[in-house]
Amino acid sequence: MDFPVNLQLSEIWNDPKKLLPYLREWVQIQRWTGTSTTYKDTIIEKDEFILFNSDSYKFIGFLVELITKREDNPAFTYFVPIEMARSVETSQQFPIRLKCQDQILSIRSAESNPQFFQTLLEHLTKGHKIQSANSNSIQFKPFSSKLEKSLKIKSNFLLGDGNTTNTLYKITCDDNTQWVCKIYRILSRNPETKMLKMLYEEGFHQVPQPLGLMNIKIHDSIFTLMLFSEHVEAQGDGGLPFWKNLNTQIAGWKIGKKIQPIENYCKTLGQTVADLHYYSSKINDALFKPENINKKDIENWKEKIRSLFQISYDTLQIEFNTNIDIRTRLNHLDTFVKQMIHSKSWDLLNGTMKIKIHQDLHLAQMLTTESSGKITFTILDFEGDPLLSIEEKFQKDPIFRDLASIHSAFHYIKYNALKDQSKMKYNLSNQDFINIYFQTLDSHLENDKKKSNPFQPLISFSKQWEDLCQKLFLTSYLNRLKTYKLNFNLKLDEATGFKDVLRNFRMERFVKELYYETLFRKSNVIIPILGLFELEQGASETRN
């Protein structure tokens, strides 16, 4: 992006806010401003602070407000670190060039320059405070001596190809130590940094060790702009071993083959989630202290389910206006969800405990490693459920929400593995695959074997794999709680309705996923739809 500018370079250099009109278009197309959000042609500076200043370049942290075209959320404030440079030899690395009257001013994201992280390291190790342009306070807070003043930054690597809401960089130092810098783009209250710090200090080390942070204090409110934590070397995300296991079995599947789940991974996963809940419930802090669940809580949760499902239902009825089969199935799910909302098993929650849980604990929020036979799951991203308000992200929840998220993750793995196999081995179109999947459910419910398709037994086999993984995970979780003599006022044996309550929250999780997919990934709405049908089928089998 080249812009002719009717100013001397020094006029912008000495007054960086004059840069903003030329940043607007670039900022609005970044992944972290939201690919589905449209903005007005305005950008407003809320604050700025100088992180580094030299004759040739400077690092500036901008807080800018973008005005959206949405009625419900008219504006967002974003944190945008920028490098301004003059006399640049390789201008191709700078996406924005201002052709001033006397010189060219080159602009790029500050993170593109390793020296930016060297600057952050110096500020962090010295615990610096920086005054912003609007007299707000920037403060660097070190938590660990692992980040030493003498370290030199060797490289910086953008994680996830930048396809993340908050930007993540892996930093490698000259002694080959590695850490991660997480840049929180939206200025907002966030439970993550406090949760990570207090969980780690309490003894739960299945999270990356937090090393420090950069805050901004605006009036009486404090917002985290950056989090520095240890880098965890992993073989993949938490779902990878399960994905590989199921795909291997599907590829070599034949009728009569026995299921071979990775039992040790299921058990370790259950223990890890139980450990998270145990350590969270121990922390003597208002954010973590367990609270009793009351009838008002239960009614609020049920009402939220009603609302989210209704929005999804109305949207999808329009989306699938000409698809009679899907519309009929949505009507069926409408009845099923309402029946579950009215289930008496919700009453079993009254008087039990709610704690500070993860809120969005799917397997992609974890890293997994296996070394010398030891399996480790490291839990990431404690920002809370993205569908919740800021206040709700700080609230306590029943443990069932985290358990339901893991159960749902197995369903997503199963669906996507089957979908891939349907194309590679059976040459099925996506629609044919979905039709056969529904036929499998229908024939199972009706005990009608005449509808059988060669692909249907493989669907049934994969569902058995999912069920067994869920069972192994849950059994391990409950056994771990019992070793801690912890029950959150719940009766953990199966006969008392524990699984009935879990089924309610599995329904809630599928409804939330249906809502999310309806908003952002309509091609995936079929996954939670099928999940709800399978959940109903399981409930029917239990009753029978």
XYZ file of C-alpha atoms in Angstrom:
544
model
C 0.000 0.000 0.000
C 1.648 3.212 -1.199
C 0.231 6.580 -0.187
C 1.299 10.031 -1.359
C 1.409 12.254 1.739
C 1.416 16.035 1.718
C 3.590 16.199 4.838
C 7.248 16.174 5.745
C 8.387 12.863 7.215
C 9.334 14.576 10.466
C 5.759 15.796 10.928
C 4.544 12.187 11.191
C 7.659 10.984 13.008
C 7.142 13.496 15.783
C 3.343 13.145 15.857
C 2.549 9.447 15.172
C -1.236 9.837 15.315
C -0.988 11.450 11.853
C -0.151 7.959 10.656
C -3.588 6.543 11.534
C -5.558 7.379 8.353
C -3.039 5.317 6.399
C -3.295 2.386 8.822
C -7.076 1.992 8.671
C -7.367 -0.214 5.591
C -4.477 -2.451 6.684
C -5.848 -2.870 10.230
C -9.344 -3.735 9.004
C -8.147 -6.653 6.860
C -6.173 -8.356 9.647
C -7.399 -11.711 10.983
C -7.642 -10.310 14.516
C -10.169 -7.625 13.567
C -12.607 -10.319 12.443
C -13.010 -11.705 8.956
C -16.808 -11.406 9.092
C -16.942 -7.918 10.622
C -17.449 -4.861 8.437
C -16.298 -1.437 9.561
C -16.978 2.143 8.710
C -14.222 4.159 7.025
C -12.983 5.627 10.278
C -10.182 4.923 12.735
C -9.868 6.770 16.031
C -6.813 6.927 18.258
C -7.614 6.162 21.889
C -4.003 6.198 23.096
C -0.394 5.637 22.029
C 2.881 4.853 23.750
C 6.475 4.706 22.572
C 8.190 1.384 23.280
C 11.445 2.200 21.495
C 12.801 5.274 19.729
C 15.906 5.752 17.596
C 16.936 7.893 14.641
C 16.120 5.161 12.121
C 13.048 3.411 13.552
C 10.632 3.387 16.464
C 8.072 1.002 17.963
C 4.706 2.519 18.850
C 1.796 0.829 20.583
C -1.500 2.243 19.339
C -4.918 1.744 20.882
C -7.337 2.411 18.046
C -11.100 2.281 17.831
C -12.845 0.855 14.788
C -16.519 1.613 14.267
C -18.492 -1.392 13.075
C -21.656 -1.446 11.020
C -23.324 -3.731 13.569
C -26.005 -2.348 15.845
C -25.210 -4.651 18.774
C -21.482 -3.848 18.967
C -20.818 -0.460 17.426
C -17.098 -0.206 18.261
C -14.009 -2.186 19.299
C -10.709 -0.931 20.638
C -7.661 -2.789 19.301
C -4.041 -2.915 20.395
C -1.824 -2.361 17.328
C 1.985 -2.306 17.761
C 3.615 -0.605 14.760
C 7.158 -0.077 13.515
C 7.916 3.196 11.728
C 11.209 3.226 9.809
C 13.045 5.609 7.511
C 15.910 4.993 5.111
C 14.826 1.363 4.678
C 16.806 -0.633 2.114
C 14.387 -3.595 1.748
C 11.014 -1.863 1.639
C 9.312 -5.055 0.382
C 9.062 -6.180 4.021
C 6.903 -3.152 4.805
C 3.276 -3.371 3.586
C 2.682 0.372 3.956
C 4.842 3.108 2.452
C 4.110 6.780 2.912
C 5.647 8.917 0.173
C 6.191 12.085 2.164
C 7.348 15.317 0.575
C 10.977 14.650 1.431
C 11.385 10.916 2.225
C 9.590 7.583 2.290
C 8.278 6.397 5.658
C 7.910 2.597 5.864
C 5.315 0.982 8.144
C 4.770 -2.610 9.318
C 3.591 -4.545 12.356
C 6.201 -4.262 15.095
C 6.205 -8.044 15.614
C 7.793 -8.485 12.184
C 11.053 -7.190 13.640
C 12.890 -9.451 16.158
C 14.227 -6.293 17.770
C 10.680 -5.566 18.942
C 10.777 -8.643 21.166
C 14.265 -7.714 22.355
C 12.784 -4.386 23.430
C 9.930 -6.142 25.226
C 12.382 -8.448 26.985
C 14.362 -5.478 28.283
C 11.230 -3.716 29.533
C 9.962 -6.919 31.148
C 13.139 -7.929 32.975
C 13.500 -4.407 34.357
C 9.813 -4.072 35.275
C 9.540 -0.810 33.370
C 6.613 1.594 33.464
C 5.821 3.772 30.458
C 3.542 6.785 30.390
C 1.158 6.823 27.444
C 0.183 9.857 25.391
C -3.057 10.187 27.362
C -1.342 9.798 30.757
C -2.326 6.164 31.114
C 0.238 3.778 32.558
C 1.937 0.868 30.785
C 3.481 -1.614 33.201
C 5.664 -4.661 32.588
C 5.404 -7.345 35.290
C 7.920 -10.222 35.372
C 6.815 -13.451 37.076
C 9.917 -15.581 36.592
C 13.687 -15.261 36.398
C 13.694 -17.504 33.309
C 13.614 -14.361 31.170
C 17.054 -12.925 31.864
C 18.372 -9.493 30.912
C 21.369 -10.999 29.141
C 19.297 -13.051 26.680
C 19.433 -12.079 23.024
C 16.544 -12.749 20.664
C 17.640 -15.013 17.833
C 14.354 -15.443 15.953
C 10.618 -14.864 16.096
C 8.095 -17.194 14.464
C 4.396 -16.492 13.892
C 2.344 -19.417 15.219
C -0.779 -20.712 13.495
C 0.096 -18.765 10.335
C -1.525 -15.782 12.017
C -4.946 -17.431 11.800
C -5.727 -16.732 15.449
C -7.869 -14.126 17.185
C -4.890 -13.063 19.278
C -1.438 -13.057 17.716
C 1.043 -15.678 18.954
C 4.803 -15.622 18.416
C 7.376 -18.238 19.361
C 10.572 -16.491 20.429
C 13.949 -18.252 20.371
C 16.861 -16.803 22.339
C 20.593 -17.211 21.823
C 20.764 -19.916 24.508
C 17.987 -21.783 22.601
C 15.400 -21.175 25.307
C 11.975 -20.524 23.812
C 8.961 -18.592 24.995
C 5.660 -17.433 23.575
C 4.359 -13.895 23.338
C 0.577 -13.638 23.121
C -0.726 -10.263 21.965
C -4.297 -9.564 23.054
C -5.747 -7.504 20.245
C -9.118 -6.432 21.650
C -8.933 -4.195 24.707
C -11.082 -6.139 27.136
C -11.069 -7.720 30.579
C -9.703 -11.223 30.371
C -9.465 -14.008 33.000
C -6.613 -15.860 31.284
C -3.504 -14.280 32.793
C -4.777 -14.520 36.369
C -5.993 -18.086 35.886
C -2.689 -19.258 34.417
C -0.600 -17.555 37.084
C -2.644 -18.777 40.044
C -3.125 -22.317 38.719
C 0.602 -22.673 38.098
C 1.493 -21.279 41.511
C -1.023 -23.636 43.150
C 0.765 -26.611 41.596
C -1.159 -27.321 38.385
C 1.657 -27.500 35.834
C -0.353 -28.830 32.889
C -0.426 -25.238 31.627
C 2.410 -23.167 30.123
C 4.315 -21.381 32.879
C 3.480 -17.656 32.743
C 6.679 -15.575 32.705
C 5.333 -12.038 32.689
C 2.888 -9.605 31.156
C 2.374 -6.093 29.884
C -0.644 -4.220 31.260
C -2.193 -0.857 30.589
C -4.028 0.967 33.336
C -6.793 3.242 32.077
C -8.365 5.170 34.934
C -9.154 2.425 37.478
C -9.274 -0.448 34.981
C -6.351 -2.712 34.081
C -6.154 -4.530 30.751
C -3.539 -7.069 29.674
C -1.977 -6.300 26.295
C 0.660 -9.060 26.188
C 1.338 -12.330 27.993
C 4.754 -13.989 28.011
C 4.856 -17.715 28.797
C 7.067 -20.747 28.362
C 6.956 -22.525 25.018
C 5.763 -26.129 25.265
C 7.314 -28.434 22.691
C 4.572 -30.820 21.611
C 3.815 -33.453 19.000
C 0.512 -31.788 18.155
C -2.738 -30.611 19.643
C -4.710 -32.728 22.083
C -6.848 -34.242 19.358
C -3.981 -35.504 17.189
C -3.386 -38.895 18.875
C -7.118 -39.651 18.832
C -7.396 -38.528 15.205
C -4.511 -40.771 14.156
C -5.874 -43.695 16.142
C -9.341 -43.558 14.606
C -8.088 -42.921 11.069
C -5.752 -45.907 11.277
C -8.616 -48.133 12.392
C -10.991 -46.793 9.750
C -8.422 -47.265 6.978
C -7.943 -50.938 7.907
C -11.502 -51.581 8.973
C -13.484 -54.671 8.043
C -16.642 -56.183 9.482
C -16.010 -57.881 12.798
C -12.924 -55.833 13.647
C -12.652 -54.885 17.315
C -12.286 -51.303 18.499
C -8.844 -50.370 19.759
C -8.978 -46.966 21.441
C -5.795 -45.427 22.838
C -6.709 -46.223 26.396
C -3.720 -44.544 28.051
C -4.483 -41.243 26.321
C -8.133 -41.396 27.380
C -7.158 -42.081 30.982
C -4.484 -39.365 31.093
C -6.930 -36.890 29.587
C -9.470 -37.675 32.312
C -6.845 -37.285 35.026
C -5.663 -33.956 33.580
C -9.159 -32.450 33.538
C -9.803 -33.725 37.073
C -6.509 -32.173 38.201
C -7.538 -28.859 36.644
C -10.826 -28.875 38.557
C -9.140 -29.948 41.793
C -6.471 -27.236 41.749
C -8.947 -24.601 40.605
C -11.239 -25.393 43.535
C -8.317 -25.122 46.007
C -7.231 -21.567 45.163
C -8.121 -19.062 47.862
C -9.216 -16.221 45.609
C -12.567 -14.699 44.708
C -12.172 -15.693 41.048
C -11.797 -19.373 41.989
C -13.678 -19.909 45.240
C -16.439 -22.530 44.678
C -20.056 -21.438 45.033
C -23.357 -23.249 45.440
C -25.578 -23.724 42.419
C -29.123 -22.503 43.023
C -32.417 -22.735 41.171
C -31.918 -19.314 39.590
C -28.628 -20.480 38.059
C -30.333 -23.520 36.596
C -33.197 -21.508 35.110
C -30.752 -19.005 33.603
C -28.781 -21.803 31.947
C -31.924 -23.406 30.561
C -33.153 -20.077 29.221
C -29.804 -19.503 27.482
C -30.134 -22.889 25.781
C -33.647 -22.005 24.637
C -32.467 -18.703 23.215
C -29.410 -20.033 21.374
C -31.297 -22.957 19.876
C -34.176 -20.740 18.757
C -31.816 -18.337 16.989
C -30.062 -21.230 15.247
C -33.354 -22.915 14.408
C -34.853 -19.779 12.849
C -31.705 -19.060 10.842
C -31.347 -22.615 9.545
C -35.021 -22.915 8.611
C -34.404 -20.032 6.219
C -30.995 -21.348 5.126
C -32.463 -24.784 4.280
C -35.735 -23.421 2.958
C -35.803 -25.893 0.049
C -34.379 -28.877 1.936
C -37.458 -30.572 3.355
C -35.459 -33.363 5.010
C -33.236 -31.000 7.023
C -36.188 -28.789 7.954
C -38.072 -31.857 9.205
C -35.076 -32.980 11.220
C -34.681 -29.501 12.717
C -38.315 -29.665 13.811
C -37.586 -33.007 15.447
C -34.570 -31.550 17.266
C -36.673 -28.618 18.411
C -38.923 -31.085 20.221
C -35.971 -33.034 21.629
C -34.157 -29.951 22.965
C -37.336 -28.694 24.630
C -37.869 -32.092 26.250
C -34.332 -32.082 27.619
C -34.694 -28.538 28.931
C -37.725 -29.721 30.913
C -35.950 -32.825 32.235
C -36.185 -33.237 36.010
C -32.508 -34.206 36.085
C -31.645 -30.481 36.076
C -32.926 -30.369 39.659
C -30.057 -32.639 40.714
C -27.725 -29.648 40.277
C -29.404 -27.608 43.008
C -27.036 -27.335 45.972
C -24.021 -28.752 44.134
C -20.901 -26.694 43.451
C -19.841 -24.496 40.582
C -16.154 -23.664 40.172
C -13.868 -21.735 37.821
C -13.554 -24.104 34.894
C -11.928 -23.677 31.483
C -15.283 -23.060 29.673
C -14.059 -24.022 26.173
C -12.084 -27.196 26.812
C -11.973 -28.914 23.430
C -8.939 -30.926 22.360
C -7.571 -28.208 20.070
C -7.103 -26.148 23.252
C -4.458 -28.624 24.400
C -0.997 -29.786 23.421
C 0.056 -33.406 23.761
C 3.453 -35.016 24.241
C 4.617 -38.569 24.857
C 8.126 -39.190 26.122
C 9.504 -42.416 27.617
C 5.973 -43.769 27.859
C 4.667 -40.736 29.763
C 1.729 -38.887 28.216
C 1.148 -35.220 28.992
C -1.701 -32.896 28.054
C -0.992 -29.165 28.385
C -4.091 -26.968 28.522
C -4.085 -23.631 26.690
C -6.291 -20.597 26.173
C -8.112 -19.684 29.380
C -9.911 -16.707 27.842
C -13.294 -18.357 28.372
C -16.162 -19.415 26.138
C -16.182 -17.041 23.121
C -19.994 -17.007 23.157
C -20.134 -15.570 26.681
C -20.166 -11.962 27.808
C -17.162 -10.547 29.672
C -19.002 -10.920 32.992
C -19.927 -14.547 32.231
C -16.305 -15.403 31.422
C -15.401 -14.531 35.017
C -18.256 -16.540 36.537
C -18.195 -20.068 37.944
C -19.699 -23.028 36.099
C -20.597 -26.667 36.756
C -17.804 -29.140 36.016
C -20.150 -30.727 33.460
C -19.431 -27.960 30.946
C -15.783 -28.970 30.623
C -16.721 -32.661 30.518
C -19.302 -32.036 27.788
C -16.722 -30.116 25.747
C -14.373 -33.112 25.758
C -17.216 -35.470 24.830
C -18.120 -33.197 21.933
C -14.498 -33.108 20.759
C -14.596 -36.891 20.243
C -17.746 -36.432 18.153
C -16.046 -33.850 15.915
C -13.036 -36.146 15.438
C -15.289 -39.059 14.532
C -17.349 -37.038 12.047
C -14.355 -35.541 10.235
C -12.525 -38.875 10.077
C -15.604 -40.527 8.554
C -16.097 -37.655 6.134
C -12.510 -37.928 4.885
C -12.795 -41.699 4.522
C -16.125 -41.425 2.674
C -14.366 -39.425 -0.039
C -11.087 -41.354 -0.248
C -12.323 -44.937 0.018
C -15.998 -44.814 -0.940
C -15.979 -41.866 -3.362
C -19.072 -40.378 -1.725
C -20.134 -36.786 -2.195
C -20.614 -34.732 0.949
C -24.398 -34.879 0.575
C -24.376 -38.655 0.025
C -22.251 -39.047 3.150
C -24.704 -36.998 5.216
C -27.681 -38.907 3.807
C -26.089 -42.268 4.666
C -25.197 -41.002 8.141
C -28.837 -40.105 8.772
C -29.958 -43.446 7.326
C -27.666 -45.176 9.816
C -29.317 -43.327 12.685
C -32.793 -43.953 11.288
C -32.226 -47.679 10.738
C -30.797 -48.011 14.237
C -33.788 -46.307 15.801
C -36.278 -48.270 13.711
C -34.315 -51.555 13.884
C -34.673 -51.668 10.094
C -31.744 -53.484 8.494
C -33.206 -53.272 4.981
C -31.849 -49.732 4.576
C -28.272 -50.854 5.192
C -25.544 -49.300 3.043
C -21.957 -50.661 2.899
C -20.715 -47.485 4.601
C -23.198 -47.700 7.483
C -21.335 -50.365 9.513
C -18.255 -48.137 9.467
C -20.318 -45.270 10.884
C -21.559 -47.583 13.633
C -18.000 -48.772 14.318
C -16.757 -45.172 14.645
C -19.631 -44.315 16.972
C -18.608 -47.225 19.193
C -15.047 -45.838 19.184
C -16.395 -42.434 20.261
C -18.528 -43.977 23.020
C -15.612 -46.009 24.368
C -13.232 -43.019 24.390
C -15.844 -40.982 26.248
C -16.397 -43.787 28.758
C -12.671 -44.267 29.426
C -12.178 -40.515 29.801
C -15.108 -40.093 32.194
C -14.216 -43.125 34.318
C -10.663 -41.843 34.686
C -11.924 -38.361 35.578
C -14.260 -39.662 38.291
C -11.652 -42.021 39.737
C -9.196 -39.133 39.970
C -11.727 -36.974 41.819
C -12.287 -39.796 44.287
C -8.554 -39.962 45.058
C -8.797 -36.277 45.983
C -11.926 -37.033 48.049
C -13.634 -34.339 46.012
C -17.199 -34.538 44.713
C -18.460 -30.917 44.428
C -21.524 -32.058 46.412
C -22.333 -34.493 43.606
C -23.070 -38.188 43.930
C -20.541 -39.588 41.493
C -21.927 -43.111 41.068
C -23.865 -43.711 37.854
C -27.115 -44.689 39.586
C -27.732 -41.232 41.020
C -28.213 -39.370 37.786
C -24.677 -38.078 37.181
C -24.851 -39.212 33.566
C -28.316 -37.701 33.163
C -26.957 -34.312 34.219
C -23.941 -34.745 31.948
C -26.303 -35.537 29.075
C -28.051 -32.195 29.682
C -24.761 -30.357 29.347
C -23.774 -32.384 26.313
C -27.009 -31.159 24.771
C -26.107 -27.611 25.827
C -22.650 -27.944 24.244
C -24.112 -29.154 20.941
C -26.603 -26.268 20.988
C -23.766 -23.786 21.550
C -21.773 -25.374 18.731
C -24.818 -25.258 16.472
C -25.168 -21.556 17.235
C -21.454 -20.922 16.592
C -21.404 -22.900 13.338
C -24.587 -21.156 12.190
C -22.904 -17.791 12.683
C -19.428 -18.513 11.354
C -19.146 -21.903 9.584
C -22.444 -22.907 8.042
C -20.830 -25.832 6.243
C -20.246 -27.382 9.688
C -23.761 -27.066 11.134
C -24.424 -30.688 10.281
C -21.858 -31.818 12.901
C -23.738 -30.604 16.010
C -27.049 -31.535 14.339
C -25.871 -35.138 14.048
C -24.494 -34.920 17.569
C -27.908 -33.986 18.922
C -29.549 -36.864 17.037
C -26.996 -39.320 18.416
C -27.480 -37.902 21.898
C -31.223 -38.497 21.578
C -30.565 -42.011 20.349
C -28.354 -42.693 23.366
C -31.001 -41.325 25.718
C -33.609 -43.570 24.085
C -31.389 -46.646 24.474
C -30.794 -45.794 28.150
C -34.532 -45.544 28.808
C -35.140 -48.851 27.064
